[in-house]
Tab-separated table of C-alpha atoms and ligand atoms in Angstrom:
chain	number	residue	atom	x	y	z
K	1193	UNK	CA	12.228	0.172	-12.787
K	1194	UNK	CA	13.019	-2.460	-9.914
K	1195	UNK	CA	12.809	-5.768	-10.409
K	1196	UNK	CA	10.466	-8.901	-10.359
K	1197	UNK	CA	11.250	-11.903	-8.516
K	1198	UNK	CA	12.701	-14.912	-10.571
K	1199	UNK	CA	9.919	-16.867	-9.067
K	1200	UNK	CA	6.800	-14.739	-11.211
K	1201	UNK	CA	6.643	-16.336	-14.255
K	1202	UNK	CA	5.108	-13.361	-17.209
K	1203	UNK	CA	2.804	-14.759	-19.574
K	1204	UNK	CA	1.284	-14.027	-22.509
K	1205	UNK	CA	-2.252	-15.648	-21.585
K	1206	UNK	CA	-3.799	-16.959	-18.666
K	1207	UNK	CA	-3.510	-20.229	-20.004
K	1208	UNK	CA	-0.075	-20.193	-19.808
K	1209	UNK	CA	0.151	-19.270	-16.494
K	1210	UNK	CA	-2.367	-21.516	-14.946
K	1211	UNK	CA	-0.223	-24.614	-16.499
K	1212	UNK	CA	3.043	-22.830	-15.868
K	1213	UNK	CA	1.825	-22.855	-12.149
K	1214	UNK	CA	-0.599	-25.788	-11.659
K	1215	UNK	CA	0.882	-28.412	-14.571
K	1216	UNK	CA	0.245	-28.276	-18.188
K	1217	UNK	CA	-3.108	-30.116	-18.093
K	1218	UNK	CA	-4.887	-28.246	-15.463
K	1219	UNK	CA	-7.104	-25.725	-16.472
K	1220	UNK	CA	-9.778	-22.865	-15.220
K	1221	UNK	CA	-13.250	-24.713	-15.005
K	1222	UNK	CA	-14.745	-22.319	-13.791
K	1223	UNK	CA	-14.148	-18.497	-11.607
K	1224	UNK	CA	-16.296	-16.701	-8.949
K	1225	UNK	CA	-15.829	-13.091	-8.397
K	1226	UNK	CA	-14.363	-11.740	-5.137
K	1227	UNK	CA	-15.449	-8.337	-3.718
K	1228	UNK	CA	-13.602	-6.265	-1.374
K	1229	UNK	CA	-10.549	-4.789	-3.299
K	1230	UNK	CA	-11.000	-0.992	-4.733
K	1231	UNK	CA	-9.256	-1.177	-7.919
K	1232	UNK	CA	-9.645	-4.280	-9.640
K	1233	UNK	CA	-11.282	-7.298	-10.579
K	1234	UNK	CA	-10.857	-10.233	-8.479
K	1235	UNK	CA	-11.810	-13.306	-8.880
K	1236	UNK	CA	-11.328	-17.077	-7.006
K	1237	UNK	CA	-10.623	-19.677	-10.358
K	1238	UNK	CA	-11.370	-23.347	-9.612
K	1239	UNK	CA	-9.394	-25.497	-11.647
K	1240	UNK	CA	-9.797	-28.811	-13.438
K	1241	UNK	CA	-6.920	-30.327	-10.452
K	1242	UNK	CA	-9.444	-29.171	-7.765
K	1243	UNK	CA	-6.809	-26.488	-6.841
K	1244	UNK	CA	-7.756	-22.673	-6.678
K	1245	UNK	CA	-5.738	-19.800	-7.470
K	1246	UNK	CA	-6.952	-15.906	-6.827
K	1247	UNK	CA	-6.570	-13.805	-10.185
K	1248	UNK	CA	-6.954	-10.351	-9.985
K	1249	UNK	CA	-7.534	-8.508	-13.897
K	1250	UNK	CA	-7.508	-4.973	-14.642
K	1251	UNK	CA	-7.605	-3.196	-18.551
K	1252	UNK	CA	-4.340	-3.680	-20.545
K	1253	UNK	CA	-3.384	-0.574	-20.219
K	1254	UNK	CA	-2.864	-0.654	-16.413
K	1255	UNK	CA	-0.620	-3.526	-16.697
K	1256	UNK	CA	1.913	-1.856	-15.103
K	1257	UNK	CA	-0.494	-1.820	-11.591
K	1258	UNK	CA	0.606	-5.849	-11.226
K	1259	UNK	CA	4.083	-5.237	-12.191
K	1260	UNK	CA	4.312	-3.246	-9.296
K	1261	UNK	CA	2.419	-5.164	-6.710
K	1262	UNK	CA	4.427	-8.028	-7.522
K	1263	UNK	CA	7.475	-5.641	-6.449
K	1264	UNK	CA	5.946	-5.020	-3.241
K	1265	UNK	CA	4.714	-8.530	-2.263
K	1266	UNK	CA	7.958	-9.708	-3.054
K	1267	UNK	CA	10.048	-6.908	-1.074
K	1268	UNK	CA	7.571	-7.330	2.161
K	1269	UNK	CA	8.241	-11.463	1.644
K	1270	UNK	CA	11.840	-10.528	1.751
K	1271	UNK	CA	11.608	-9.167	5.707
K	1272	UNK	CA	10.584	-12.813	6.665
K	1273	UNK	CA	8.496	-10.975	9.159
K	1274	UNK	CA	4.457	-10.948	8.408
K	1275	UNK	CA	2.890	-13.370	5.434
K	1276	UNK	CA	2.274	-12.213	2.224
K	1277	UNK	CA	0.499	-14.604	-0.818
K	1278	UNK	CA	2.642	-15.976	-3.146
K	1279	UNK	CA	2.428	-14.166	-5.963
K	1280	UNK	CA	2.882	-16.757	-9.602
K	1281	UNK	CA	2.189	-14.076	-12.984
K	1282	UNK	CA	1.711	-11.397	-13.910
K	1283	UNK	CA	0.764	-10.967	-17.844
K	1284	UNK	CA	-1.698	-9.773	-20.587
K	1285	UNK	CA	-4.897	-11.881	-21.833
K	1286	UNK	CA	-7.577	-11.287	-24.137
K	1287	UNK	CA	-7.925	-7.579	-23.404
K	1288	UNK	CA	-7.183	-7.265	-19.979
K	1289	UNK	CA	-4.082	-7.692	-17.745
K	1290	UNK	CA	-3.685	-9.931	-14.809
K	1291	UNK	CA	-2.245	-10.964	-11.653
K	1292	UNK	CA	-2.862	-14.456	-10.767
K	1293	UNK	CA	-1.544	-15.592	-6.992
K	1294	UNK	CA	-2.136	-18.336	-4.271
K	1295	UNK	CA	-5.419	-18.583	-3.336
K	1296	UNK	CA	-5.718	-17.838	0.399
K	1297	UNK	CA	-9.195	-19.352	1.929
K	1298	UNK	CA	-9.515	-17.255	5.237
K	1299	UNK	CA	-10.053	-19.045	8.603
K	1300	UNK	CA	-11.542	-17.719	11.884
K	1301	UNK	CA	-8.942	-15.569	13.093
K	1302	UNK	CA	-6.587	-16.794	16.031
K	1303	UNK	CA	-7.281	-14.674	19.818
K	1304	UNK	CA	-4.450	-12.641	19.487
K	1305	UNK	CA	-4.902	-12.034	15.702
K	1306	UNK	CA	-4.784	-8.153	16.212
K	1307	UNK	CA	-1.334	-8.524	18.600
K	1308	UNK	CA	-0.047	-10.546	15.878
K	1309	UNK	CA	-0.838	-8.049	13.373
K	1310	UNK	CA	1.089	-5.029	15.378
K	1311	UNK	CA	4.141	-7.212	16.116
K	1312	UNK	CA	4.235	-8.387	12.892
K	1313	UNK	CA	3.986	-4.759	11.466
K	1314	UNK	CA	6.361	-3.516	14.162
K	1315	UNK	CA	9.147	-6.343	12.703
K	1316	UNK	CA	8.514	-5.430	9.108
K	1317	UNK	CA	9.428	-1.609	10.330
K	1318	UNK	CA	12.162	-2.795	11.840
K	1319	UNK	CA	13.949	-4.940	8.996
K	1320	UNK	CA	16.795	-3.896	6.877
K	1321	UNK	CA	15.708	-1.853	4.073
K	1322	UNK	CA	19.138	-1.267	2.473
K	1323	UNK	CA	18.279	-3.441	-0.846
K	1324	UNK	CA	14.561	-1.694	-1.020
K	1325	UNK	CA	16.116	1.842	-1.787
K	1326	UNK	CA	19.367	2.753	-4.050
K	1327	UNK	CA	20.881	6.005	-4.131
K	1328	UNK	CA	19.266	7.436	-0.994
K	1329	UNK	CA	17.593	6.616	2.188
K	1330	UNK	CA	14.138	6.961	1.427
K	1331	UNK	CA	11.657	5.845	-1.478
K	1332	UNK	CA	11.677	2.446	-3.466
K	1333	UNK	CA	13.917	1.469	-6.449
K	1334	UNK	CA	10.651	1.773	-8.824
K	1335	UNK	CA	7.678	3.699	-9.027
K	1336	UNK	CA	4.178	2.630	-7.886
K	1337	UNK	CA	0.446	3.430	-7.001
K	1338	UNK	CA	-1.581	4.008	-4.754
K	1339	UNK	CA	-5.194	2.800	-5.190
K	1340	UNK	CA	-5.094	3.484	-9.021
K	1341	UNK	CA	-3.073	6.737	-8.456
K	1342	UNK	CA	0.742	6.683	-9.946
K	1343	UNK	CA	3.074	6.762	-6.641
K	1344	UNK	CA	6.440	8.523	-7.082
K	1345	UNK	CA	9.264	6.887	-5.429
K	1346	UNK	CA	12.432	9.052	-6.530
K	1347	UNK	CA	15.193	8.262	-4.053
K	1348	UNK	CA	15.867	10.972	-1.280
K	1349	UNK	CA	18.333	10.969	1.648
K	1350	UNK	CA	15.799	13.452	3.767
K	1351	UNK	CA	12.157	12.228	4.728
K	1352	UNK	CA	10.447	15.646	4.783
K	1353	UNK	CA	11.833	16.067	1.159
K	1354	UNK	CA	10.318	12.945	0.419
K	1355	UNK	CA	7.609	13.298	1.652
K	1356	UNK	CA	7.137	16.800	0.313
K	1357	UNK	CA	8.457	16.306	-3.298
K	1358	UNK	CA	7.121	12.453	-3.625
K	1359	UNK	CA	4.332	12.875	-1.561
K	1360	UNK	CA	1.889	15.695	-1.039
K	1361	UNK	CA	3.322	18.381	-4.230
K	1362	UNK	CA	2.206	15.459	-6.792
K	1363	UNK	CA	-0.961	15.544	-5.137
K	1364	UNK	CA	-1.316	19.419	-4.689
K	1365	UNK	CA	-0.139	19.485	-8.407
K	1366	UNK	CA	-3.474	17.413	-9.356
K	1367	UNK	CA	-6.028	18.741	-6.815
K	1368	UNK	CA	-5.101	22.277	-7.892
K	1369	UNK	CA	-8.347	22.565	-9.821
K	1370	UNK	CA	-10.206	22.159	-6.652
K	1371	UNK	CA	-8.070	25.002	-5.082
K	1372	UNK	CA	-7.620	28.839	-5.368
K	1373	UNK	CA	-5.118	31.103	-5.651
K	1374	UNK	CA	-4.865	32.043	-1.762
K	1375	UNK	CA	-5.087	28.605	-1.350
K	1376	UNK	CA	-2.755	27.154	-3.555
K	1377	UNK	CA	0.046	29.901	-1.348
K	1378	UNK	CA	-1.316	27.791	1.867
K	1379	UNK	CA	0.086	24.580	-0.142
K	1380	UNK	CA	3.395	25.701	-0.919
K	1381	UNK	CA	3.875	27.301	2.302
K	1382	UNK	CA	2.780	23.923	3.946
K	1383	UNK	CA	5.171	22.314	1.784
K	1384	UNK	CA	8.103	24.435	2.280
K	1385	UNK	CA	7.508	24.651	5.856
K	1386	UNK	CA	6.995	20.373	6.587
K	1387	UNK	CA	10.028	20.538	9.013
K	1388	UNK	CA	7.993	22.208	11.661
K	1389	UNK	CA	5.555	19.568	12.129
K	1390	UNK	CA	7.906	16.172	10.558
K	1391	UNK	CA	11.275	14.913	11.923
K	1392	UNK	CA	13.999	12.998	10.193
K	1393	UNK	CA	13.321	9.614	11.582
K	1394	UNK	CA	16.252	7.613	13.654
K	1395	UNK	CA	15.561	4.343	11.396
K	1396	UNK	CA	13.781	4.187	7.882
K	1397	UNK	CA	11.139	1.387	7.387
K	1398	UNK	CA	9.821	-0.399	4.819
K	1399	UNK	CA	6.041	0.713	4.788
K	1400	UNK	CA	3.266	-1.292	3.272
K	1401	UNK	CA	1.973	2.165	2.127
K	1402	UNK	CA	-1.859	1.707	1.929
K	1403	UNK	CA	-2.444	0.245	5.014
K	1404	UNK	CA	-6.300	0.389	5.249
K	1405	UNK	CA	-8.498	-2.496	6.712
K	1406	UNK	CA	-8.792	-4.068	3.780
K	1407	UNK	CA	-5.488	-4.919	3.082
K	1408	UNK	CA	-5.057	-7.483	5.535
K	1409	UNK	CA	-6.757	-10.479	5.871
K	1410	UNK	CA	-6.254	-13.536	7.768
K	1411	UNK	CA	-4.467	-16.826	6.686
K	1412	UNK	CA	-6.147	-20.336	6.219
K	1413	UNK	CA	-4.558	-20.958	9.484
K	1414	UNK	CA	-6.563	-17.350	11.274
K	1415	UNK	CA	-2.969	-15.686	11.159
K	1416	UNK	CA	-2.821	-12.383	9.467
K	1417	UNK	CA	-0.854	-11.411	6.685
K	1418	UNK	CA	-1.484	-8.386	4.497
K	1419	UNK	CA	-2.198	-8.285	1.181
K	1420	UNK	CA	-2.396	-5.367	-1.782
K	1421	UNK	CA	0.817	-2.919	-0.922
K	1422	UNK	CA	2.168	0.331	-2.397
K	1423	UNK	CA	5.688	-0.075	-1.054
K	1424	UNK	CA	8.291	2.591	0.043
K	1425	UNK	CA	11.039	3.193	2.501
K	1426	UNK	CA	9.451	5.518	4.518
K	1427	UNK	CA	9.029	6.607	8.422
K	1428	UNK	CA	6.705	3.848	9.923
K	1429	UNK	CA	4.413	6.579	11.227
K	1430	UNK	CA	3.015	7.555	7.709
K	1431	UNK	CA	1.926	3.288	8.043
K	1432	UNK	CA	0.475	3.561	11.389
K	1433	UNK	CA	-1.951	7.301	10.481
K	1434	UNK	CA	-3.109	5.573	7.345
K	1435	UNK	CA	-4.481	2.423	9.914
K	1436	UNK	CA	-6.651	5.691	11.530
K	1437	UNK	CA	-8.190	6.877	8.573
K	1438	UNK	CA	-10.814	5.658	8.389
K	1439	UNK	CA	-11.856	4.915	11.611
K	1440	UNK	CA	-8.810	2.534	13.124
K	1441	UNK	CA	-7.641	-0.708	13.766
K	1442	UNK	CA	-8.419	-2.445	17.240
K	1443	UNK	CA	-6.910	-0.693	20.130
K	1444	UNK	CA	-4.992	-4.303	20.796
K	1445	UNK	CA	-2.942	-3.533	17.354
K	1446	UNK	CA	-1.723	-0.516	18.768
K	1447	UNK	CA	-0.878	-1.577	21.972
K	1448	UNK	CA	1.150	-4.419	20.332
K	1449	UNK	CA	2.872	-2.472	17.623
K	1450	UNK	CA	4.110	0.468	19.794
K	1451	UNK	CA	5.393	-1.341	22.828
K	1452	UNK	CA	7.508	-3.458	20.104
K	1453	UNK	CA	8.467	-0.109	18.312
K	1454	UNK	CA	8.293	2.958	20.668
K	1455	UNK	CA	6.149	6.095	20.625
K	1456	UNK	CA	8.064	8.820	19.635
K	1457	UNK	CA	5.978	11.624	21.164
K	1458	UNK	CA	3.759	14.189	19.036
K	1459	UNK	CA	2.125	11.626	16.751
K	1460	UNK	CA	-0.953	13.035	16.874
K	1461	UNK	CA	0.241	15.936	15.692
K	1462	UNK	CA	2.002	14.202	12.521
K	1463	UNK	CA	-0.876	11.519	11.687
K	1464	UNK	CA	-3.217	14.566	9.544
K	1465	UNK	CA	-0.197	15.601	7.877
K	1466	UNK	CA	0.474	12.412	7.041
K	1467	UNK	CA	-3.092	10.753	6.280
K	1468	UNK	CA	-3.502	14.559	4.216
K	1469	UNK	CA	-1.757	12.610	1.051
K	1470	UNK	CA	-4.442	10.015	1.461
K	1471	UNK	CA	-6.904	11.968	1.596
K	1472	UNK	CA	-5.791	14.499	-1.672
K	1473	UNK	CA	-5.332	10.802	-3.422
K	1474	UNK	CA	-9.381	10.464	-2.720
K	1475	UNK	CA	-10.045	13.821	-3.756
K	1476	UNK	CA	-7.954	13.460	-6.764
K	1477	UNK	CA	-9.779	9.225	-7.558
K	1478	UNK	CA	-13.107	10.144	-6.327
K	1479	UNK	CA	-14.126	13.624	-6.664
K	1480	UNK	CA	-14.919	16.152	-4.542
K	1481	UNK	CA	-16.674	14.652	-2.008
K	1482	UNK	CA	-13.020	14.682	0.076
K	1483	UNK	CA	-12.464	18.374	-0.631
K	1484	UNK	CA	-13.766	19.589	2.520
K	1485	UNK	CA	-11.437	17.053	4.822
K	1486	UNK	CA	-8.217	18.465	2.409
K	1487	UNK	CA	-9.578	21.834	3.164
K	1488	UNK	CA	-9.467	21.361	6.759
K	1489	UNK	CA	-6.292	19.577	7.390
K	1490	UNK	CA	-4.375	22.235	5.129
K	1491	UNK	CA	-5.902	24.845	7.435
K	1492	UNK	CA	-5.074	23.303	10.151
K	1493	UNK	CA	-1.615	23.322	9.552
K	1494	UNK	CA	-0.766	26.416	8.110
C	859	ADP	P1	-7.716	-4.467	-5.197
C	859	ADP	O1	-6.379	-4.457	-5.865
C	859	ADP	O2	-8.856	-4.312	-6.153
C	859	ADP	O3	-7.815	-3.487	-4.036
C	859	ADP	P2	-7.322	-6.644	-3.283
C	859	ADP	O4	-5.914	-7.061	-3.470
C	859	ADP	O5	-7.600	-5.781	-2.101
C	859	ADP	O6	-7.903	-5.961	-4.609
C	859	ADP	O7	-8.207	-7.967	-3.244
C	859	ADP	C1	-9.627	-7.903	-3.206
C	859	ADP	C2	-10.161	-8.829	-2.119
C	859	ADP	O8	-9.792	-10.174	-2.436
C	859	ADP	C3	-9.547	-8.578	-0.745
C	859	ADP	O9	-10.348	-7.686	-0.002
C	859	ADP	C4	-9.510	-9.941	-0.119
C	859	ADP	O10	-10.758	-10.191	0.533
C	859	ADP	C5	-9.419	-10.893	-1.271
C	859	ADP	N1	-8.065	-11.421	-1.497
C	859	ADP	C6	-6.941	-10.704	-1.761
C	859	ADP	N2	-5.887	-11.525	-1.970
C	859	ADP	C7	-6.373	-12.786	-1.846
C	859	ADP	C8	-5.780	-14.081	-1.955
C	859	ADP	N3	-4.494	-14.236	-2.276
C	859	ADP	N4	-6.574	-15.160	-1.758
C	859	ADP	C9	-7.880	-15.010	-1.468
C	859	ADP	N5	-8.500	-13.826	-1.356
C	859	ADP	C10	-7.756	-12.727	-1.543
């Protein structure tokens, strides 16, 4: 289990942590829901100081979710390299669990939002990780999700064993009900054969981990800063393939991000194998609908 920051107070009711974080007379007058996120409830809450704060509730029993995505706010704040909300409490209500935060009122984003975004990025790949991962090289000193899957995090001094053991065989392990016998040999042969298509990066990088376009947003000054992470220490191309898949990021992001970080050639032979865990997450949250796209990236690899 890592640890939360000092600074995220853990409540036992959303009262509490409204006056812990606004003063002990201010209270919710009233909340309007926000849309966008894919796993929980969000809501803006207007309170009786004419404040806001951004609260985002789930069941009680995936309390754990906020735990962790205080961990990862907190360990991207710690780069000092791209903006992340402030995150106040975490905590358990009236049957559900919560996450309550600064709210962030977006702005108009600046001309050279998406540059900003790949430099930023770029930085955050590029800043010390050594605190992030105990005991290894590669992971993050507690476990986490990914959408509303559980994300395995075990410390490893290899990538490719990371990324085999942490990554895709959890994955396999749940979508084998989708898959066959002959199959199931293509997935272990895929995963005992990962160092034919991965390297062992030079420099490990702390990833955001579900970098999809809606886990960014801009600032209420049009700067971006990204929002909703599943942390690891990872190689920075698993961040970059997840930005492609579903369609990509402006072509301005990449340009930024690789000129401050370097192509290191064959990444468009990686990026499948990479966005494949993704994709066997969907398949495993959402059904079969994503079967055929696992089908096809396994085949195309083995
Ligand atoms: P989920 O965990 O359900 O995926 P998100 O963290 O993605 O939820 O948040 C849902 C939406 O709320 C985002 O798409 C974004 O538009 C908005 N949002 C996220 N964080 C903040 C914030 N701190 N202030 C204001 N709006 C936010």
């Amino acid at each position: 289990m890592g640890t939360i920051s000092d600074k995220v107070h853990v409540c036992n009711s959303l009262k509490e942590a409204v006056s812990l974080v606004s003063g002990k007379d201010v209270s919710v007058e009233r909340k309007q829901a926000v849309h966008g996120g894919d796993a929980n409830d969000a809501y803006k809450l207007f309170l009786s100081n004419g404040e806001a704060l951004f609260l985002k509730a789930n069941i009680i029993s995936n309390k754990d979710f906020f735990r962790a995505e205080a961990e990862g706010v907190d360990a991207i704040r710690t780069t000092g390299t791209i903006r992340v909300p402030n995150i106040h409490a975490i905590g358990i209500d009236d049957g559900y669990s919560f996450l309550l935060m600064e709210f962030i009122e977006r702005a108009v984003t600046v001309h050279d939002f998406w540059e900003k975004l790949g430099t930023g990025l770029a930085a955050m790949h590029k800043a010390d990780v050594s605190s992030f991962v105990t005991d290894g090289k590669y992971g993050f000193n507690s476990d986490n999700y990914i959408g509303a899957g559980r994300q395995k995090n075990t410390p490893k001094s290899s990538w490719i064993e990371f990324f085999s053991e942490c990554r895709l065989r959890p994955q396999f392990e749940l979508a084998s009900r989708y898959f066959d016998g002959s199959f199931v040999r293509k997935t272990n042969w895929l995963l005992d054969n990962l160092d034919r298509f991965l390297y062992e990066p030079e420099k490990h990088s702390l990833l955001h981990g579900d970098l999809w376009a809606g886990n960014f947003m801009s600032d209420e000054t049009g700067q971006p800063m990204l929002i909703d992470p599943a942390v690891y220490v990872g190689c920075n191309e698993a961040d970059i393939a997840m930005t492609e898949l579903f369609g990509g990021f402006n072509r301005k992001f990449y340009d930024a991000y690789f000129k401050a970080m370097g192509v290191i050639p064959g990444y468009d032979d990686r990026r499948d194998l990479y966005n494949l865990y993704h994709l066997t997450n969907h398949l495993n949250l959402f059904g079969s609908s994503y079967l055929s796209a696992v089908i096809r990236t396994i085949e195309r690899y083995c």
